[in-house]
Coordinates of C-alpha atoms in Angstrom, one line a residue:
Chain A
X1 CA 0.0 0.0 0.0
X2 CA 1.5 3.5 -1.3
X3 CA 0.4 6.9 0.4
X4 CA 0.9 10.4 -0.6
X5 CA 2.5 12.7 1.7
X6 CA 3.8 16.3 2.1
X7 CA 6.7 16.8 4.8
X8 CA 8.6 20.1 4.8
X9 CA 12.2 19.1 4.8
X10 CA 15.2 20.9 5.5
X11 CA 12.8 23.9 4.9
X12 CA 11.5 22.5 1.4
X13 CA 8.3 21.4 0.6
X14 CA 8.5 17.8 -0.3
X15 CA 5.2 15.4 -2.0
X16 CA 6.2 12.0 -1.8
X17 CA 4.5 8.9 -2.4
X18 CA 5.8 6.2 0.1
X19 CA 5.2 2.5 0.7
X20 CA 3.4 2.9 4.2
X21 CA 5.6 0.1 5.6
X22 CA 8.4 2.8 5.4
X23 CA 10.3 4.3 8.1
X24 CA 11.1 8.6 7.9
X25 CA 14.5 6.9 8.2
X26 CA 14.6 4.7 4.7
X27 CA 12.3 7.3 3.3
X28 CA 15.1 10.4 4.3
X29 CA 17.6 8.2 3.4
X30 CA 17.2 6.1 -0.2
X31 CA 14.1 8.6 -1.3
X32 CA 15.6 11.8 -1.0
X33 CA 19.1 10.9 -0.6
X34 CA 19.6 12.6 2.9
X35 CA 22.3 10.2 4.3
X36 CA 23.6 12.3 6.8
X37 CA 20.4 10.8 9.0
X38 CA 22.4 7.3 9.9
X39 CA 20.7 3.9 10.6
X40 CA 22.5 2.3 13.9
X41 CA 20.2 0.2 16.0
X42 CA 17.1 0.7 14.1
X43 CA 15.6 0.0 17.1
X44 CA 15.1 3.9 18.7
X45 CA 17.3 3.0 21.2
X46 CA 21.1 4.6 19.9
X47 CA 19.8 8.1 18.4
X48 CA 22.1 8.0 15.3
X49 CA 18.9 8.1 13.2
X50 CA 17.6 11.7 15.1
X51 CA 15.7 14.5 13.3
X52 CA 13.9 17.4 14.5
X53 CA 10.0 16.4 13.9
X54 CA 8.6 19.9 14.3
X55 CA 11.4 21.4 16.8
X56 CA 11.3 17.9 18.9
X57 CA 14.4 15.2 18.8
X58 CA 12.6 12.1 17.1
X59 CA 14.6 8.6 16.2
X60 CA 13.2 8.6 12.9
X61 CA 13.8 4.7 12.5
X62 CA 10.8 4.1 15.0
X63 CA 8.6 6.5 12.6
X64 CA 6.7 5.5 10.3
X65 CA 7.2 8.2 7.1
X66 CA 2.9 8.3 6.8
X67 CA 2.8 9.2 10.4
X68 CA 5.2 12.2 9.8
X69 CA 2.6 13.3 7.3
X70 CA 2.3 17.4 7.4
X71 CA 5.1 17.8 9.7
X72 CA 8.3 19.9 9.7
X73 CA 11.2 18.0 9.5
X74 CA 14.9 19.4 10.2
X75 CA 18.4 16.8 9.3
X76 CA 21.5 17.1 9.6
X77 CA 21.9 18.7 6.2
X78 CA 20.0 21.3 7.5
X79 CA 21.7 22.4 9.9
X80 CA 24.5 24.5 8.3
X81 CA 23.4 27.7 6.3
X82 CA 24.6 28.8 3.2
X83 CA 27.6 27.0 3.4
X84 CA 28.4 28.3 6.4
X85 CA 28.3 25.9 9.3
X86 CA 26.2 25.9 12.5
X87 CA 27.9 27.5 15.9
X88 CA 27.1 24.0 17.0
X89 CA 28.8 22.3 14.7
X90 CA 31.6 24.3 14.8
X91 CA 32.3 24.0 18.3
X92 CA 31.6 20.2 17.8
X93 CA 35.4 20.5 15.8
X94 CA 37.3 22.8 18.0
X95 CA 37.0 20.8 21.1
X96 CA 37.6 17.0 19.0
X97 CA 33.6 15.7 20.0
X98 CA 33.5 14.2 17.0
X99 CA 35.1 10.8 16.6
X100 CA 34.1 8.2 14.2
X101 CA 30.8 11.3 13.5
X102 CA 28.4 8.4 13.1
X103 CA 26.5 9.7 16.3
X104 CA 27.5 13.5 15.3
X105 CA 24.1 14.6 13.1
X106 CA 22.0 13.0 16.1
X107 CA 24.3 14.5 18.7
X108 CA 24.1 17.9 16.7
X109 CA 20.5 17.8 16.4
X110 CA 19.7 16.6 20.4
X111 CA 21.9 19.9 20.9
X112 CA 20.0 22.0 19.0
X113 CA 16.5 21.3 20.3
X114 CA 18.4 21.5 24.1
X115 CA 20.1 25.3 23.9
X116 CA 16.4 25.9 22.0
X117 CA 14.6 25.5 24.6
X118 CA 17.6 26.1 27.4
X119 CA 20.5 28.5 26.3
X120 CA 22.4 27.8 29.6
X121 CA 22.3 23.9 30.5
X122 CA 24.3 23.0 33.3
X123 CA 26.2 19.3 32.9
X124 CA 23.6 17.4 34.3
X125 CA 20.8 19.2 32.0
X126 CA 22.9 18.1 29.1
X127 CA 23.6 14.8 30.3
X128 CA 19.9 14.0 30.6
X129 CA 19.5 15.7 27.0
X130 CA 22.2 13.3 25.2
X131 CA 20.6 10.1 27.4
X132 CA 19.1 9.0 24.0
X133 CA 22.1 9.3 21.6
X134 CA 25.1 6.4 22.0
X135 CA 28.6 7.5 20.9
X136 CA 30.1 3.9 20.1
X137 CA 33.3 5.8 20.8
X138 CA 32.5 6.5 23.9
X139 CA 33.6 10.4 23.5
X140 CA 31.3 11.9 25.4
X141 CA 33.8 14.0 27.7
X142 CA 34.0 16.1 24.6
X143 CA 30.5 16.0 23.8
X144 CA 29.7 17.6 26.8
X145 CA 32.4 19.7 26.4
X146 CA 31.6 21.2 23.9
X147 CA 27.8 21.9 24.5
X148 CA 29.1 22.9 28.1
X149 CA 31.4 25.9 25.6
X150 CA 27.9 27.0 23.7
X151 CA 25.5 27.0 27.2
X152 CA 25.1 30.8 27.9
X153 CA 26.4 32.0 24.2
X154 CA 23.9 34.8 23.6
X155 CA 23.4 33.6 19.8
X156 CA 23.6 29.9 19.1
X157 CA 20.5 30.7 17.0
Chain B
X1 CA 15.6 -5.6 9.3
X2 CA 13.0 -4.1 7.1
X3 CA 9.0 -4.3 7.9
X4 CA 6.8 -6.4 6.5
X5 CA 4.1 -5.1 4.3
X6 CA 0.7 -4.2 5.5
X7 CA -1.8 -1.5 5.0
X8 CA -2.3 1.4 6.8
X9 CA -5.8 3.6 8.1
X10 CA -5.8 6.8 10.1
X11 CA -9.3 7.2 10.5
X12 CA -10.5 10.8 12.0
X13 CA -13.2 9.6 14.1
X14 CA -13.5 7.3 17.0
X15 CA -16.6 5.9 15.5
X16 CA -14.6 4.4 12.3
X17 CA -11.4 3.3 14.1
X18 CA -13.6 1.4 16.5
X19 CA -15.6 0.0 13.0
X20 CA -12.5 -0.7 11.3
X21 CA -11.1 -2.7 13.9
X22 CA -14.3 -5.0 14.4
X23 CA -14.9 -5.4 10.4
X24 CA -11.0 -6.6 9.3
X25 CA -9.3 -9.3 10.6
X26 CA -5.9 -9.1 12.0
X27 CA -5.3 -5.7 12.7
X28 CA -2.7 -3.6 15.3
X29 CA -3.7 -0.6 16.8
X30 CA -0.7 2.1 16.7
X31 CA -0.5 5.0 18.7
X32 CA 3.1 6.4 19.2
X33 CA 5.0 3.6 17.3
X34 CA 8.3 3.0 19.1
X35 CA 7.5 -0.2 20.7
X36 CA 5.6 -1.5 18.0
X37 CA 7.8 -0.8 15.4
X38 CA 10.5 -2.9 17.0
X39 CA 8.3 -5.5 17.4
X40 CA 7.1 -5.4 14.0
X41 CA 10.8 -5.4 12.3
X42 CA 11.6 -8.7 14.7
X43 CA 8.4 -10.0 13.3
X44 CA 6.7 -11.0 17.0
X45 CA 3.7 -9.4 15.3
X46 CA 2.5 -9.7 11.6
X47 CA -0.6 -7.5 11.2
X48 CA -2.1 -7.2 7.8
X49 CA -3.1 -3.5 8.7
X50 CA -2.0 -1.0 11.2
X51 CA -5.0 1.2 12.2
X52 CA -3.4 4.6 13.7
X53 CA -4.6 6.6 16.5
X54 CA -2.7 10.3 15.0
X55 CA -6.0 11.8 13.6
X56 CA -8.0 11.7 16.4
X57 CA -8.4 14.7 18.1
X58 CA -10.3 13.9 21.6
X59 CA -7.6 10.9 22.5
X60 CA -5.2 14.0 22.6
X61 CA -7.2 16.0 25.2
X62 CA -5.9 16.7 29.1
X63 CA -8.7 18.0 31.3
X64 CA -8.2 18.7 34.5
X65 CA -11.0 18.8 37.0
X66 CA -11.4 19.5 40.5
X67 CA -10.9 16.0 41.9
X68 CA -9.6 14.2 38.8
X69 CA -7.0 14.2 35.6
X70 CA -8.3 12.9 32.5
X71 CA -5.9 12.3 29.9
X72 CA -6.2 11.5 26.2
X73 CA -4.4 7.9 25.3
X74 CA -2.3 10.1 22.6
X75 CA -0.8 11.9 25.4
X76 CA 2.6 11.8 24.8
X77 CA 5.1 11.3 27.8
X78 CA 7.0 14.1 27.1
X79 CA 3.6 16.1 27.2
X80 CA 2.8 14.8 30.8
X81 CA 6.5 15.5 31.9
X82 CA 6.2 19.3 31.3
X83 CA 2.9 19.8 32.8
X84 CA 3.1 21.8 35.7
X85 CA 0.0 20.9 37.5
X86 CA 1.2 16.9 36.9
X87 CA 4.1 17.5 38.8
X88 CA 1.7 19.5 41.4
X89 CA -0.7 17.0 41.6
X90 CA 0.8 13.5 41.1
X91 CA 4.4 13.6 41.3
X92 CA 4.9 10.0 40.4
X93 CA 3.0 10.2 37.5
X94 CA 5.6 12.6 36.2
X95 CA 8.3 10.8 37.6
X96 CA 6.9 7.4 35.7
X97 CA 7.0 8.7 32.6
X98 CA 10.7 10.6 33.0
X99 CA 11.9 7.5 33.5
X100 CA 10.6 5.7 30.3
X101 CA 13.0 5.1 27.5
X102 CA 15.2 8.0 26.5
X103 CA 14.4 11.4 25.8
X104 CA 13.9 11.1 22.0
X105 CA 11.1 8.2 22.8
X106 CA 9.1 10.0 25.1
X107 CA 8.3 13.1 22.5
X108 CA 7.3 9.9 20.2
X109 CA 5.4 7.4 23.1
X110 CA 2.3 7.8 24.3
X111 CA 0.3 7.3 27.7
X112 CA -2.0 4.8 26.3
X113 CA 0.8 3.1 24.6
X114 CA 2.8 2.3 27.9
X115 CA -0.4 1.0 29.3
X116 CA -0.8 -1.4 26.8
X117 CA 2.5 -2.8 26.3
X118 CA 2.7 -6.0 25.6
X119 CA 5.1 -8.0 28.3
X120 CA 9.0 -9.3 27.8
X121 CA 11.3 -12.4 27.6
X122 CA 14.6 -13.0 26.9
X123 CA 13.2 -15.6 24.5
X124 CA 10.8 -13.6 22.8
X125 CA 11.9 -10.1 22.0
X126 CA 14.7 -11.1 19.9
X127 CA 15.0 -11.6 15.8
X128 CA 13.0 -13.7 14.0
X129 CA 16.9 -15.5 13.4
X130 CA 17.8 -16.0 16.7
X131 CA 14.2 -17.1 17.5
X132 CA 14.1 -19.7 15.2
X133 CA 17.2 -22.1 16.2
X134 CA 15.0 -22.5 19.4
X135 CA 11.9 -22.9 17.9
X136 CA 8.6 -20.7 18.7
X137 CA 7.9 -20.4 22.4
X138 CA 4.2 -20.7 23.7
X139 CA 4.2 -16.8 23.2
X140 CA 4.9 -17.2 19.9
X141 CA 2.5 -20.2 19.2
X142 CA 4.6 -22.9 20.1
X143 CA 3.9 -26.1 22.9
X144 CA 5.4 -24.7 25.8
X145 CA 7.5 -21.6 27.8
X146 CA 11.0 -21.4 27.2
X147 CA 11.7 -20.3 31.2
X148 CA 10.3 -22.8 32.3
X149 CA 10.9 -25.3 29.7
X150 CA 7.5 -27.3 30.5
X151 CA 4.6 -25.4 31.2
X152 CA 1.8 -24.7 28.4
X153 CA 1.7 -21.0 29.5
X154 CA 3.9 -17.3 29.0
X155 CA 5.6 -16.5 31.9
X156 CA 7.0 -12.7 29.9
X157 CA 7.0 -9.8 32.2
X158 CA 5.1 -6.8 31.9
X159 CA 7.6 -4.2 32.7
X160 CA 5.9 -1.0 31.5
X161 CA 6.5 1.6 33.9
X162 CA 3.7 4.0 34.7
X163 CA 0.8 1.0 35.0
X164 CA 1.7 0.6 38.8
X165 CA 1.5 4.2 39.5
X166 CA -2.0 4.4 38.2
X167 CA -2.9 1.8 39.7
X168 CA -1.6 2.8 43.1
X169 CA -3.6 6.6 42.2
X170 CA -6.4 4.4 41.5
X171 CA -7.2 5.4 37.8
X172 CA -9.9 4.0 35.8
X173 CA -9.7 4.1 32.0
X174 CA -12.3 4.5 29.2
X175 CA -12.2 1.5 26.4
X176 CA -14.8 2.0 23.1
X177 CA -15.9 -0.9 21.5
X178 CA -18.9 -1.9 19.0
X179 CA -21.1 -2.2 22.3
X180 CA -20.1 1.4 23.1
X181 CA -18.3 2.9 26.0
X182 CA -17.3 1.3 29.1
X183 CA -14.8 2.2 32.1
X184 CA -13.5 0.0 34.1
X185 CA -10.4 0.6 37.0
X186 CA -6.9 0.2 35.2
X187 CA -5.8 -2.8 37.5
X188 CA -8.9 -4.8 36.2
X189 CA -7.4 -4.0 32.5
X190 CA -4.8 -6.8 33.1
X191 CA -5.1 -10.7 33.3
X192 CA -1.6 -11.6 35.0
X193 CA -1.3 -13.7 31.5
X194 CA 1.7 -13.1 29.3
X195 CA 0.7 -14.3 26.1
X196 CA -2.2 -11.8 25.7
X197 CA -1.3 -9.4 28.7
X198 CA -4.8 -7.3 29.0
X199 CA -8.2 -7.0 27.7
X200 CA -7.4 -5.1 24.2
X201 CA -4.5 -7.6 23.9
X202 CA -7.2 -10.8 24.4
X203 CA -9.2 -9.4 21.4
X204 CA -11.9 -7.1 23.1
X205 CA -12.1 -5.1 19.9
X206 CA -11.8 -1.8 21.9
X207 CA -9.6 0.8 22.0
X208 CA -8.4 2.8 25.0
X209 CA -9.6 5.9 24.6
X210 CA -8.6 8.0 28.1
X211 CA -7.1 7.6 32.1
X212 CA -9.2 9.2 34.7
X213 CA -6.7 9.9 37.8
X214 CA -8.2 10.9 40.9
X215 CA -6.4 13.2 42.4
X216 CA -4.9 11.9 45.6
X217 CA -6.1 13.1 48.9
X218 CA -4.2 16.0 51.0
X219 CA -1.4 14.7 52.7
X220 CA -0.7 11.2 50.3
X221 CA 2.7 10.9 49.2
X222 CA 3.6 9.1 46.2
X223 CA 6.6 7.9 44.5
X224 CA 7.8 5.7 41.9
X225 CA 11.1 3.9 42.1
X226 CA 12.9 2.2 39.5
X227 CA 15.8 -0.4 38.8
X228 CA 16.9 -0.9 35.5
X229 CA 20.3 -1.8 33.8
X230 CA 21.5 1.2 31.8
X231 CA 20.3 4.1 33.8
X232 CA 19.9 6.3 30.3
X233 CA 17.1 4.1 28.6
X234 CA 15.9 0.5 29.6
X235 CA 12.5 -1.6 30.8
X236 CA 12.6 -2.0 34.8
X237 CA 14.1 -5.0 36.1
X238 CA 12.0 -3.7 38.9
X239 CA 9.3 -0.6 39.2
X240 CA 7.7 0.0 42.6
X241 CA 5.2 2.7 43.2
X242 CA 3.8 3.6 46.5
X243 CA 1.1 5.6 48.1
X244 CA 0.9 6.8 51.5
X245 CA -0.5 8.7 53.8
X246 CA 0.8 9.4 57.9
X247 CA -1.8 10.7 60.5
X248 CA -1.1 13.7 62.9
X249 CA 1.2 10.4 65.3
X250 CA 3.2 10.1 61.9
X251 CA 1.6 6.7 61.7
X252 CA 0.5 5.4 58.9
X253 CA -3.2 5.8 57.7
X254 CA -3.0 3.8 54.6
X255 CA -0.9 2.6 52.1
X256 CA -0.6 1.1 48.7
X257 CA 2.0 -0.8 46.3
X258 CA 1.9 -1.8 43.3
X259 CA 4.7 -3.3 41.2
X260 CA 5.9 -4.0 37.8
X261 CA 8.6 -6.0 36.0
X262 CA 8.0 -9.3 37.8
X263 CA 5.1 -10.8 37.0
X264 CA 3.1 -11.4 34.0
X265 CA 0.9 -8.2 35.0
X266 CA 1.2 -5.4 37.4
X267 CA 1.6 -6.8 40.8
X268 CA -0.9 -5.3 43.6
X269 CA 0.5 -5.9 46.8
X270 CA -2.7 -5.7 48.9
X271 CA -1.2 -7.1 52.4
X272 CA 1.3 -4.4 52.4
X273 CA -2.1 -2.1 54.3
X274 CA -2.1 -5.0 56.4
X275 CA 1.7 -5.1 57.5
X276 CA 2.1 -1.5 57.8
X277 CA -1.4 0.6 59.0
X278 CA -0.8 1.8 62.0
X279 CA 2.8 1.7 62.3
X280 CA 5.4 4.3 63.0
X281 CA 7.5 4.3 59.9
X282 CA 11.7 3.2 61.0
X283 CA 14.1 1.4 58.8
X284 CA 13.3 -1.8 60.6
X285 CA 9.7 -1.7 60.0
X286 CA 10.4 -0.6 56.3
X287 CA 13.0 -3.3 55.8
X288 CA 10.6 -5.7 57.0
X289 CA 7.3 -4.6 55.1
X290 CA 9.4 -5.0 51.7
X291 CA 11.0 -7.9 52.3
X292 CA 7.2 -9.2 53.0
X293 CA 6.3 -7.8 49.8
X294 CA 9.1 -9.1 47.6
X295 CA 8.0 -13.0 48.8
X296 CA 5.0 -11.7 47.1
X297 CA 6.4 -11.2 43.7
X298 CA 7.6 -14.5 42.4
X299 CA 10.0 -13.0 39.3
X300 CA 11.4 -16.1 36.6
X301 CA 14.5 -15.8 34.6
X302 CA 12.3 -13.6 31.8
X303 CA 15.4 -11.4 31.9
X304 CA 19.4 -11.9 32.1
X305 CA 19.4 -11.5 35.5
X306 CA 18.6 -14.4 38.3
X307 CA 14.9 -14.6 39.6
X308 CA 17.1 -14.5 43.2
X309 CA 18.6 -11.0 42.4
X310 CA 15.7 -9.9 41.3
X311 CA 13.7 -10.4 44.4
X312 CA 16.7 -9.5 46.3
X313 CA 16.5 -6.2 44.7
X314 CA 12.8 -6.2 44.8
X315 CA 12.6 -6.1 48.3
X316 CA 15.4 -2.6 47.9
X317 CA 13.4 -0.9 45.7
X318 CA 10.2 -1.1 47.4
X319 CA 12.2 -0.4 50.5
X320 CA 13.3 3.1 49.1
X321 CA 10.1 3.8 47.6
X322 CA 8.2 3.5 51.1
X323 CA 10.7 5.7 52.5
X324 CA 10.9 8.2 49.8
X325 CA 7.1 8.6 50.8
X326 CA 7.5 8.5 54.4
X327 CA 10.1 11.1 54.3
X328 CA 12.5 8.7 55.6
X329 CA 16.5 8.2 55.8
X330 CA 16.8 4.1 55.4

């Protein structure tokens, strides 16, 4: 059984026709070739898979793509502007919390929706934020780090 | 692992869903997703539709009342976490569902979700691979339970973690069906059976459609406390909420406990009114009163742990949890 849908995507208006046995994840990944979103447990439990469903950290291999139907959805790819990257990201670099980077977009985008909400976490607020996302590398010293460098930046956007 | 096929309705009215789920065979009912899903890419359930809960308006409802919460069954967790007058009102509600999954889950999971969850094994939520150099387990249609390697019944645990809460609040919860409405108290929902865990689960037809919570009396303390694993996202090994209330002598008035991840069901541990009314709560009489309770819960090896340390820890956990409530140092 197919299904139309309309998601907004990276801020673009998308009308897809997916099978309704598909996952956001597969659909993100093999329809629109978005492959910065990564498949890890496929289970929801690791958070590699992790994109902002309007504003709100979402594993999107435990999503059905029709039940995202309408919705706003933010990746990885979105992240940077014009070519220019995101604060987050950069600080992600300058302090070496990104390893292997197969967690990174879901780390990234956990990040986002936390100094969103909260521009000045302290450890434990981020610590409870990233509970969801598994770094296989086990780097999360620099992880938190680095979101511990952006909590109280005025602009982090 | 990729899903099976199947078809897919997201009716907009109560009246339809509860229609479509009486008219085609062999249907699952999906509200958040994140526990079905999982189960659906191990293949524990085939359904040849999924009929979804997202375009119902009323299940998404939270109405608060003088005496009593009434909350939607598409209530996400995340949703009761934030709310204020939750935290106000029934702590351990709150504290439940903080300490469901991870924080990505609970934006996805819903209320009426966790209270249908279907119950755990170490045999039965794995692959569809790994399950079949065993062959199928009575859960999964075969002769007999893996755990206990005779019996012709499921010994999986239900280990959702806000049930006993409820339960310990007292909540009822609404179910439609083709005969109409009906409400009946959550702990009557469950069967103790592991196969098909509660009524939806044995094939009412219905769907659960919203969770009245009283709203405790003044001066009831509740809590929930839970063991589990990996502290960041895991099922309890062992959830125990409690319910109490001390008189002007700081004795206690009345009590209740209610606990998952042992049993086939939630576990209502009705003597524990008996053991403690009227005392003055001390370590002693705390130690005591759980380790009373804990004989009471009769856990299997459902999980990779030892039924022995999971009574031992049983009787810990509802130790802490009764003096959480009691405001008192153990």
């Amino acid at each position: 059984m197919k299904k139309v849908i309309k998601l907004t995507v990276n801020g673009m208006e998308k009308e897809l026709l997916v099978d309704v046995h598909s996952t956001l994840l597969d659909v993100l990944r093999e329809d629109l070739g978005l492959k910065g979103t990564k498949k890890g447990c496929n289970q929801g439990e690791c958070g590699a898979c992790t994109v902002l469903i309007d504003g709100n950290p979402v594993p999107s291999c435990s999503l059905l793509a029709v039940k995202a139907d309408g919705k706003d959805v933010l990746t990885i790819e979105g992240v940077a502007e014009a070519g220019k990257l995101h604060a987050i990201q950069e600080v992600f670099n300058e302090k070496g919390a990104i390893q292997c980077g197969f967690c990174t977009p879901g780390m990234i985008l956990v990040t986002k929706k936390l100094l969103d909400d909260n521009p000045n976490p302290d450890e434990q607020e981020i610590k409870e934020a990233i509970a969801g996302n598994i770094c296989r590398c086990t780097g999360y010293a620099q992880i938190i780090e680095a979101i511990m460098a952006l909590a109280g930046r005025k602009q982090v956007r | 692992m990729r899903l099976n096929e199947f078809d897919y309705y997201d009716p907009a009215t109560l009246e339809e869903a509860v229609e479509l789920l009486n008219q085609k065979a062999n249907g699952a009912i999906i509200a958040g997703g994140s526990d079905l899903l999982v189960a659906l890419k191990q293949k524990l359930q085939t359904p040849n539709y999924l009929l979804s809960l997202d375009k119902i308006p009323s299940l998404k409802k939270v109405k608060f009342t003088e005496n009593k919460l009434t909350l939607g069954s598409m209530v996400t967790l995340d949703d009761i976490i934030k709310s204020s007058l939750i935290q106000e009102k029934l702590p351990a509600l709150k504290q439940a569902a903080w300490e469901v999954a991870s924080p990505l889950l609970r934006y996805q999971a819903t209320i009426g979700g966790n209270l249908c969850l279907n119950t755990r094994c170490r045999f039965y939520n794995q692959t569809s691979f790994w399950r079949s150099t065993r062959g199928p387990c009575f859960k999964t249609g075969g002769k007999s339970c893996h755990v206990t390697g005779t019996e012709e019944r499921c010994y999986a645990a239900f280990c959702a973690d806000i049930p006993p809460v409820l339960i310990a609040y007292g909540a009822r919860i609404n179910l439609a069906g083709m005969q109409g409405a009906r409400t009946i108290s959550l702990a009557d929902f469950y069967n103790g059976e592991g196969r098909f865990p509660n009524v939806i689960a044995a094939g009412s037809g219905e769907i659960l459609t919203g969770i009245e919570i009283p709203f405790p009396q003044t001066g009831v303390k509740s809590v929930y406390r839970k063991f589990r694993l990996r502290d960041s996202i895991d099922y309890p090994l062992v959830g125990a909420a409690v319910a109490l209330k001390l008189d002007a002598q700081n004795k206690i008035e009345m009590i209740t406990l209610s606990c998952t991840g042992t049993a086939s069901g939630p576990v209502n541990i009705k003597s524990i009114n008996e053991v403690l009314r009227g005392a003055v709560l001390k370590p002693e009489a705390i130690w005591d009163a759980a380790a009373a309770a804990a004989v009471e819960l009769h856990p299997l090896k459902t999980s990779l742990v030892s039924p022995r340390y999971k009574r031992d820890i049983s009787r810990v956990v509802i130790a802490e949890a009764i003096a959480t409530a009691g405001g008192v140092t153990l």
